[in-house]
Coordinates of C-alpha atoms in Angstrom, one line a residue:
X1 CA 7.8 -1.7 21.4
X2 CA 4.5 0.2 21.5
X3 CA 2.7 -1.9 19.5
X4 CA 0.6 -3.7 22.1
X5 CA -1.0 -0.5 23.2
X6 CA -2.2 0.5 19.7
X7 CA -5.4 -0.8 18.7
X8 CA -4.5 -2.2 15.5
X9 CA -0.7 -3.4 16.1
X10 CA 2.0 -2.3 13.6
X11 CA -0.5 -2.3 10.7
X12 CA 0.2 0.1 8.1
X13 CA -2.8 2.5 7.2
X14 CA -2.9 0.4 3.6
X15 CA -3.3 -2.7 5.0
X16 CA -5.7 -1.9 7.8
X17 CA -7.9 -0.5 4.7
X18 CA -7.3 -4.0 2.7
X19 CA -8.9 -5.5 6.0
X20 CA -11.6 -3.9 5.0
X21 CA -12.2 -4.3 1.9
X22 CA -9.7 -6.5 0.4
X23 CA -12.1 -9.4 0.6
X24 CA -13.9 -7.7 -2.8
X25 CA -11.6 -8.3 -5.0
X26 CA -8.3 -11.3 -6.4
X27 CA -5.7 -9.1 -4.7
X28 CA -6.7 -7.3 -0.8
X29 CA -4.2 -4.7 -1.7
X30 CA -1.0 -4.7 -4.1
X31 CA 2.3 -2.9 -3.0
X32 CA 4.4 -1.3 -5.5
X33 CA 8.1 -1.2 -6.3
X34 CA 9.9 -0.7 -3.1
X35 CA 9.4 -2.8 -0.2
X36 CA 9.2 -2.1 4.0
X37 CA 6.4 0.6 3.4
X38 CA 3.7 -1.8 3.9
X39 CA 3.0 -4.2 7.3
X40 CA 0.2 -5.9 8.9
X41 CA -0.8 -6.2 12.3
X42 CA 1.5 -8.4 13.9
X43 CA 4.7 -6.4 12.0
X44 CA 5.4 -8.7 8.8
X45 CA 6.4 -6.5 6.1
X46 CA 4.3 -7.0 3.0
X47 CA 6.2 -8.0 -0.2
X48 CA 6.3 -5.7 -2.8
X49 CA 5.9 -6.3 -6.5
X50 CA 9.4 -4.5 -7.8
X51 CA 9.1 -4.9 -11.2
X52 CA 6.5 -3.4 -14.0
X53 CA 6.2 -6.8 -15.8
X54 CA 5.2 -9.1 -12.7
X55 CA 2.9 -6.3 -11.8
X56 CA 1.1 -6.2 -15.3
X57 CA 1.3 -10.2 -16.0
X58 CA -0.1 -11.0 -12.1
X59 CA -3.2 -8.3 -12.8
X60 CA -3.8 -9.1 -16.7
X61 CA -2.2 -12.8 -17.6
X62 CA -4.6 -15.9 -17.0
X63 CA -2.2 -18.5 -15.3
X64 CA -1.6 -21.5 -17.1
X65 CA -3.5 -25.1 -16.2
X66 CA 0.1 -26.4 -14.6
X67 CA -0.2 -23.0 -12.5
X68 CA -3.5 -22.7 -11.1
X69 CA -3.3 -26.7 -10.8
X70 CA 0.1 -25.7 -8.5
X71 CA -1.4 -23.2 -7.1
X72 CA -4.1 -25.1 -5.5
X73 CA -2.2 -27.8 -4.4
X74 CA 0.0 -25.3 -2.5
X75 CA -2.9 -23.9 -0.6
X76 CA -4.0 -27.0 0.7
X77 CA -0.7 -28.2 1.8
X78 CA -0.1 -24.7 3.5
X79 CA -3.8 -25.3 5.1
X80 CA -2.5 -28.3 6.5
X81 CA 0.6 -27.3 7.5
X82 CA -1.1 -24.2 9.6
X83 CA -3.5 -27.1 11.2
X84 CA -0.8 -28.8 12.5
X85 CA 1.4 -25.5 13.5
X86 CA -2.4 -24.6 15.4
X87 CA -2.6 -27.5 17.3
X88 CA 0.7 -27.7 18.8
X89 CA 1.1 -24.4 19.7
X90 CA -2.7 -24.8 21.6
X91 CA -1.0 -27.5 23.2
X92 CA 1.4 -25.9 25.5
X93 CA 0.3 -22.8 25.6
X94 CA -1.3 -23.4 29.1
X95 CA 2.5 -23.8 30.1
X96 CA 3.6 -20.5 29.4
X97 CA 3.6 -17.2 31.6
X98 CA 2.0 -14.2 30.6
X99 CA 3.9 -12.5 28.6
X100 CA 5.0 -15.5 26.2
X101 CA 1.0 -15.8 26.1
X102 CA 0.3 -12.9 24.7
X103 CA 3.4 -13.1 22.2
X104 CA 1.3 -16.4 21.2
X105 CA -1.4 -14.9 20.9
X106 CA -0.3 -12.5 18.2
X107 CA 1.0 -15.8 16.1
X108 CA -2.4 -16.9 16.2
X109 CA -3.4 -13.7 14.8
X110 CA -1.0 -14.2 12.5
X111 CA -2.2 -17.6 11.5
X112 CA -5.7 -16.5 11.2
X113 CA -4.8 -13.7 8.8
X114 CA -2.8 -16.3 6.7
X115 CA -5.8 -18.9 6.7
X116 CA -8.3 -15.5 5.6
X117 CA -5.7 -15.0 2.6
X118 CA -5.5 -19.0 1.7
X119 CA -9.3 -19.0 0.7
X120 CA -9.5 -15.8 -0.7
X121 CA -6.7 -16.9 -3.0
X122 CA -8.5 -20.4 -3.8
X123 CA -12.0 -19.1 -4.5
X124 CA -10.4 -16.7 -7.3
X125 CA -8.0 -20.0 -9.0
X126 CA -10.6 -20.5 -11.6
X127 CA -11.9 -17.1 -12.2
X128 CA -10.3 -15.3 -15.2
X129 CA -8.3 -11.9 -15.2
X130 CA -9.7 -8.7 -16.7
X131 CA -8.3 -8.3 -20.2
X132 CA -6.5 -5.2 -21.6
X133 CA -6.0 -4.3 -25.1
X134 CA -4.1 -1.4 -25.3
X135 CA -1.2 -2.4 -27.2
X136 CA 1.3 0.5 -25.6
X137 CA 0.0 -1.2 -21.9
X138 CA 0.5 -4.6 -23.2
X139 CA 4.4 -3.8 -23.8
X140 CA 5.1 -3.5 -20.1
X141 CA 4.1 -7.1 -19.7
X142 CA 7.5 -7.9 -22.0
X143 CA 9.7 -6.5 -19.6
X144 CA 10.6 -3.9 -21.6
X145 CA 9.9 -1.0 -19.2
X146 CA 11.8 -3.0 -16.1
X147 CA 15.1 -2.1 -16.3
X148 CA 14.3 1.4 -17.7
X149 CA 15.2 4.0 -14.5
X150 CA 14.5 6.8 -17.1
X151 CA 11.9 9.4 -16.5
X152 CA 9.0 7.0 -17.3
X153 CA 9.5 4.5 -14.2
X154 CA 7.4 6.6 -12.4
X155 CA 5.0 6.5 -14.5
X156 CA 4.8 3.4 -15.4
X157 CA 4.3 2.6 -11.9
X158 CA 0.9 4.8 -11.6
X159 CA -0.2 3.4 -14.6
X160 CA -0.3 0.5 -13.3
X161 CA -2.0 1.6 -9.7
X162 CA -4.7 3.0 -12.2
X163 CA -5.0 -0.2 -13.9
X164 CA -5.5 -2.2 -10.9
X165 CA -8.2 0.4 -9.4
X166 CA -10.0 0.9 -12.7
X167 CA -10.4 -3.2 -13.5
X168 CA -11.4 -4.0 -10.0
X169 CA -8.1 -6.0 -9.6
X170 CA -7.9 -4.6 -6.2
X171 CA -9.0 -1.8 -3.9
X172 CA -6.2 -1.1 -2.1
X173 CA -2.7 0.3 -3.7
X174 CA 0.4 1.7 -2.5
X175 CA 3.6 2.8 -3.7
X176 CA 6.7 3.9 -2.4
X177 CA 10.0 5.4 -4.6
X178 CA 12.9 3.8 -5.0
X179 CA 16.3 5.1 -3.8
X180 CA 17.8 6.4 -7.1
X181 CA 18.1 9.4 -9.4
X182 CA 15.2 8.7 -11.8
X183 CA 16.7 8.6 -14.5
X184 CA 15.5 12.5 -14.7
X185 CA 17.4 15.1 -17.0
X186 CA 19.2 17.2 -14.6
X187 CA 19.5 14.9 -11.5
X188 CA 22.8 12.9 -11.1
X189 CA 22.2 12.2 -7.4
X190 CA 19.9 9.7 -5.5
X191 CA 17.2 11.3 -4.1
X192 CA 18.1 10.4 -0.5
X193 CA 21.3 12.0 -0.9
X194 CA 19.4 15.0 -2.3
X195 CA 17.6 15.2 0.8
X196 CA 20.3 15.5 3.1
X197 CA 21.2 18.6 0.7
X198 CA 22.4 21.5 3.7
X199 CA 21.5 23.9 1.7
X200 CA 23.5 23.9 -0.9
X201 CA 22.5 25.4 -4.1
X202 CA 23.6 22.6 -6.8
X203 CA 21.5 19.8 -4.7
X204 CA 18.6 22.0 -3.8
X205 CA 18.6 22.6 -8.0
X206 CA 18.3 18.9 -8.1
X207 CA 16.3 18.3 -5.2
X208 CA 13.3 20.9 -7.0
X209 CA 13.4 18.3 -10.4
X210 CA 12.7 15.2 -8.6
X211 CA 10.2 16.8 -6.8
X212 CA 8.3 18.5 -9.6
X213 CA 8.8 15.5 -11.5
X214 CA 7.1 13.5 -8.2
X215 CA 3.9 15.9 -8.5
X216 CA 3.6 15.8 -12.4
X217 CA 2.8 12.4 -12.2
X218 CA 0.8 12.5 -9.2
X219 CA -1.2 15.3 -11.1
X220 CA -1.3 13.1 -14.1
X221 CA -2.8 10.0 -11.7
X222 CA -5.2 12.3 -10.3
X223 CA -6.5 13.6 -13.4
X224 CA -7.3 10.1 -14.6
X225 CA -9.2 9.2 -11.9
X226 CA -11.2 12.5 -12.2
X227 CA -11.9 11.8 -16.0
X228 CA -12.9 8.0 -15.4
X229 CA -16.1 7.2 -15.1
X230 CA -17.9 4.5 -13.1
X231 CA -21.1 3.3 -13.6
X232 CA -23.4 5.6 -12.0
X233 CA -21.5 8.0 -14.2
X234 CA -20.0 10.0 -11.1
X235 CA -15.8 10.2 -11.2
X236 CA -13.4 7.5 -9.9
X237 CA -12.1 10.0 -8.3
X238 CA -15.3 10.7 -6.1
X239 CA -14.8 7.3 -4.4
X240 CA -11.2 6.9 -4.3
X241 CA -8.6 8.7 -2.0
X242 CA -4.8 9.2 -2.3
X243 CA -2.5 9.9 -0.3
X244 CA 0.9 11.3 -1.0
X245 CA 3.4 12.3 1.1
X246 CA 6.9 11.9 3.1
X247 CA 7.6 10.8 6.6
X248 CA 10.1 13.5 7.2
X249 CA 9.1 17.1 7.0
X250 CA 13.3 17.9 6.5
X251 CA 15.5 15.5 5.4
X252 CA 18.4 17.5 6.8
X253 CA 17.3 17.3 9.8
X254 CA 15.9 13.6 10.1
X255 CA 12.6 15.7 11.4
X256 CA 9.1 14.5 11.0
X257 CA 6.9 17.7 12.3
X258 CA 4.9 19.7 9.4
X259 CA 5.3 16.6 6.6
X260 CA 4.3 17.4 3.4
X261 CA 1.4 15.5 2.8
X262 CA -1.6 15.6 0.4
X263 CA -5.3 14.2 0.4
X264 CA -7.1 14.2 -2.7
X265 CA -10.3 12.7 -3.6
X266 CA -12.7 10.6 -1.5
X267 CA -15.6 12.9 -1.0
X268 CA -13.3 14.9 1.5
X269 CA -13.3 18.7 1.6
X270 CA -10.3 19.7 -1.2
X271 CA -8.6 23.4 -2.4
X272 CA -7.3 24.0 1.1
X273 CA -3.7 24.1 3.5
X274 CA -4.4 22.8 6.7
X275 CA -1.9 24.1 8.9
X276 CA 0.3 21.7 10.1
X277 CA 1.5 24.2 13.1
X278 CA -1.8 22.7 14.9
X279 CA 0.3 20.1 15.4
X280 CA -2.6 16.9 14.6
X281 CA -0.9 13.7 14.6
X282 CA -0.8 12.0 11.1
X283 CA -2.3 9.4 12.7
X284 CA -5.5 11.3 12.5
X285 CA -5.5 12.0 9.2
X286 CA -5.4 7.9 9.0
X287 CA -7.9 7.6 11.4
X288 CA -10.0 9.7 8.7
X289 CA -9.6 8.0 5.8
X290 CA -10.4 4.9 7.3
X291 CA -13.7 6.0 9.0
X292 CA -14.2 7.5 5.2
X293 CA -13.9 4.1 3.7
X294 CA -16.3 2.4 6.8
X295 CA -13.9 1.6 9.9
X296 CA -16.1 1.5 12.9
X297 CA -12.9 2.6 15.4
X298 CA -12.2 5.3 17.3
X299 CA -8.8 5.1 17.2
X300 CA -5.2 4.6 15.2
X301 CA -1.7 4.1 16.1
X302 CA -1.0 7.1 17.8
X303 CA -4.1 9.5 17.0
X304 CA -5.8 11.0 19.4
X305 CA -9.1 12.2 17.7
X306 CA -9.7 12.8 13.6
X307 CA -8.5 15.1 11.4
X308 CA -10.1 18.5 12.0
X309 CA -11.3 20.8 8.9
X310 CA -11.9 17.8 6.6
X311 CA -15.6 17.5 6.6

């Protein structure tokens, strides 16, 4: 409901990047295995890709002739069909009050935003995908990694995000965990139940596996990223930032004051605890990464200023 006084709208921080920059690249930004983490401006949540094997084929398989010739017949009937959807709603919106105006207004945003996508998506038709030959990568293309909620989903999932970064397939990725155990030796509950763990000692046991679990791999992620090279010859990591975090600070309590949240990467200043007891909205910390990556805004959802001690 307090959307309309945010600069931005309802986007999420991902896709106000992919805004940005997505134009660079096949894909503006790709979403990983769970969905309703990621929405644009005007509140549509952004479909995730929930399995390993769509993931790997959409970055790294060349569509077929009968797909790309699909493909592009789809865009140009949705073209139309946005022309015609334009022109009516022009039409009587002269009729309306005020508030149904601006409502209207935030369709035609809408529409815009889904006209943008439509030519980005036709100018890359013909353009071929990055190859990979790495024969233990190629696997996940056969599926065999979808159904497996073992230890390695996680990590299959960040390979993936460092796949897409590293061949330019996009600029922009997010990822958000799944409701479940993991698959991970020692941990028979989901990790939302583990969350709401009141203390007790057998869930807080299980709570401290997923967790470290959560951070191996983020450490792993990181590490890759810092031993990749780009051109120049400085680190990926140097010019890429991550994110990682919750939106609660306590799951017991349903509280999100002091969250747990870590920036790595980016050209930011690193190897130090901000305390969160200054009480900076997150929103800053958004507001930082986005003026990092270019954003000529002063402001973000709910911030009030950027995130101090970074710089």
């Amino acid at each position: 409901t307090d959307r309309a006084s945010y600069p931005d709208g309802n986007i999420t921080v991902d896709q106000r990047a992919a805004e940005l920059i997505g134009h660079n690249t096949r894909y503006p930004s790709l979403v990983f295995w769970t969905e309703k983490n990621s929405y644009t401006r005007t509140g549509v949540s952004v479909p995730a890709i929930q399995t390993p094997s769509a993931a790997f084929n959409l970055m790294f398989i060349d569509d077929t002739v009968d797909k790309r010739k699909f493909d592009r017949e789809t865009i140009t009937a949705s073209g139309s069909i946005l022309d015609v959807v334009l022109a009516d709603a022009n039409s009587f919106k002269r009729k309306l009050g005020r508030t149904d105006q601006k409502k209207l207004d935030e369709y035609f945003t809408s529409i815009r935003e889904t006209e943008k996508k439509l030519k980005l998506a036709e100018s890359w038709i013909e353009q071929p995908k990055p190859t990979l030959n790495d024969p233990a990568l190629k696997k996940i293309g056969s599926g065999s990694t979808d159904e497996n909620t073992g230890g390695n989903i996680l990590g299959v999932c960040m390979d993936l995000m460092f796949l897409a970064l590293h061949a330019d397939s996009t600029r922009v990725v997010s990822l958000a965990g799944n409701n479940c155990t993991g698959g991970v030796d020692g941990v028979v509950d989901s990790f939302h139940t583990l969350s709401h763990h009141g203390q007790v000692e057998e869930k807080l046991n299980q709570l401290d596996i997923v967790e470290t679990f959560m951070m191996e791999n983020l450490a792993v992620f990181i590490e890759r990223l810092k031993s990749t090279r780009q051109p120049d010859g400085s680190p990926m990591l140097d010019s890429t930032q991550i994110l990682f975090g919750s939106g609660l600070g306590s799951g017991s309590r349903h509280s999100n004051t002091n969250l747990p949240i870590i920036l790595a990467g980016g050209g930011f200043k690193h190897g130090q605890h901000i305390d969160g007891q200054q009480k900076q909205p997150l929103c800053n910390l958004f507001l930082s990464v986005l003026q990092q990556m270019g954003a000529e805004q002063d402001y973000f959802n709910r911030s009030n200023g950027t995130f101090t001690g970074l710089v």
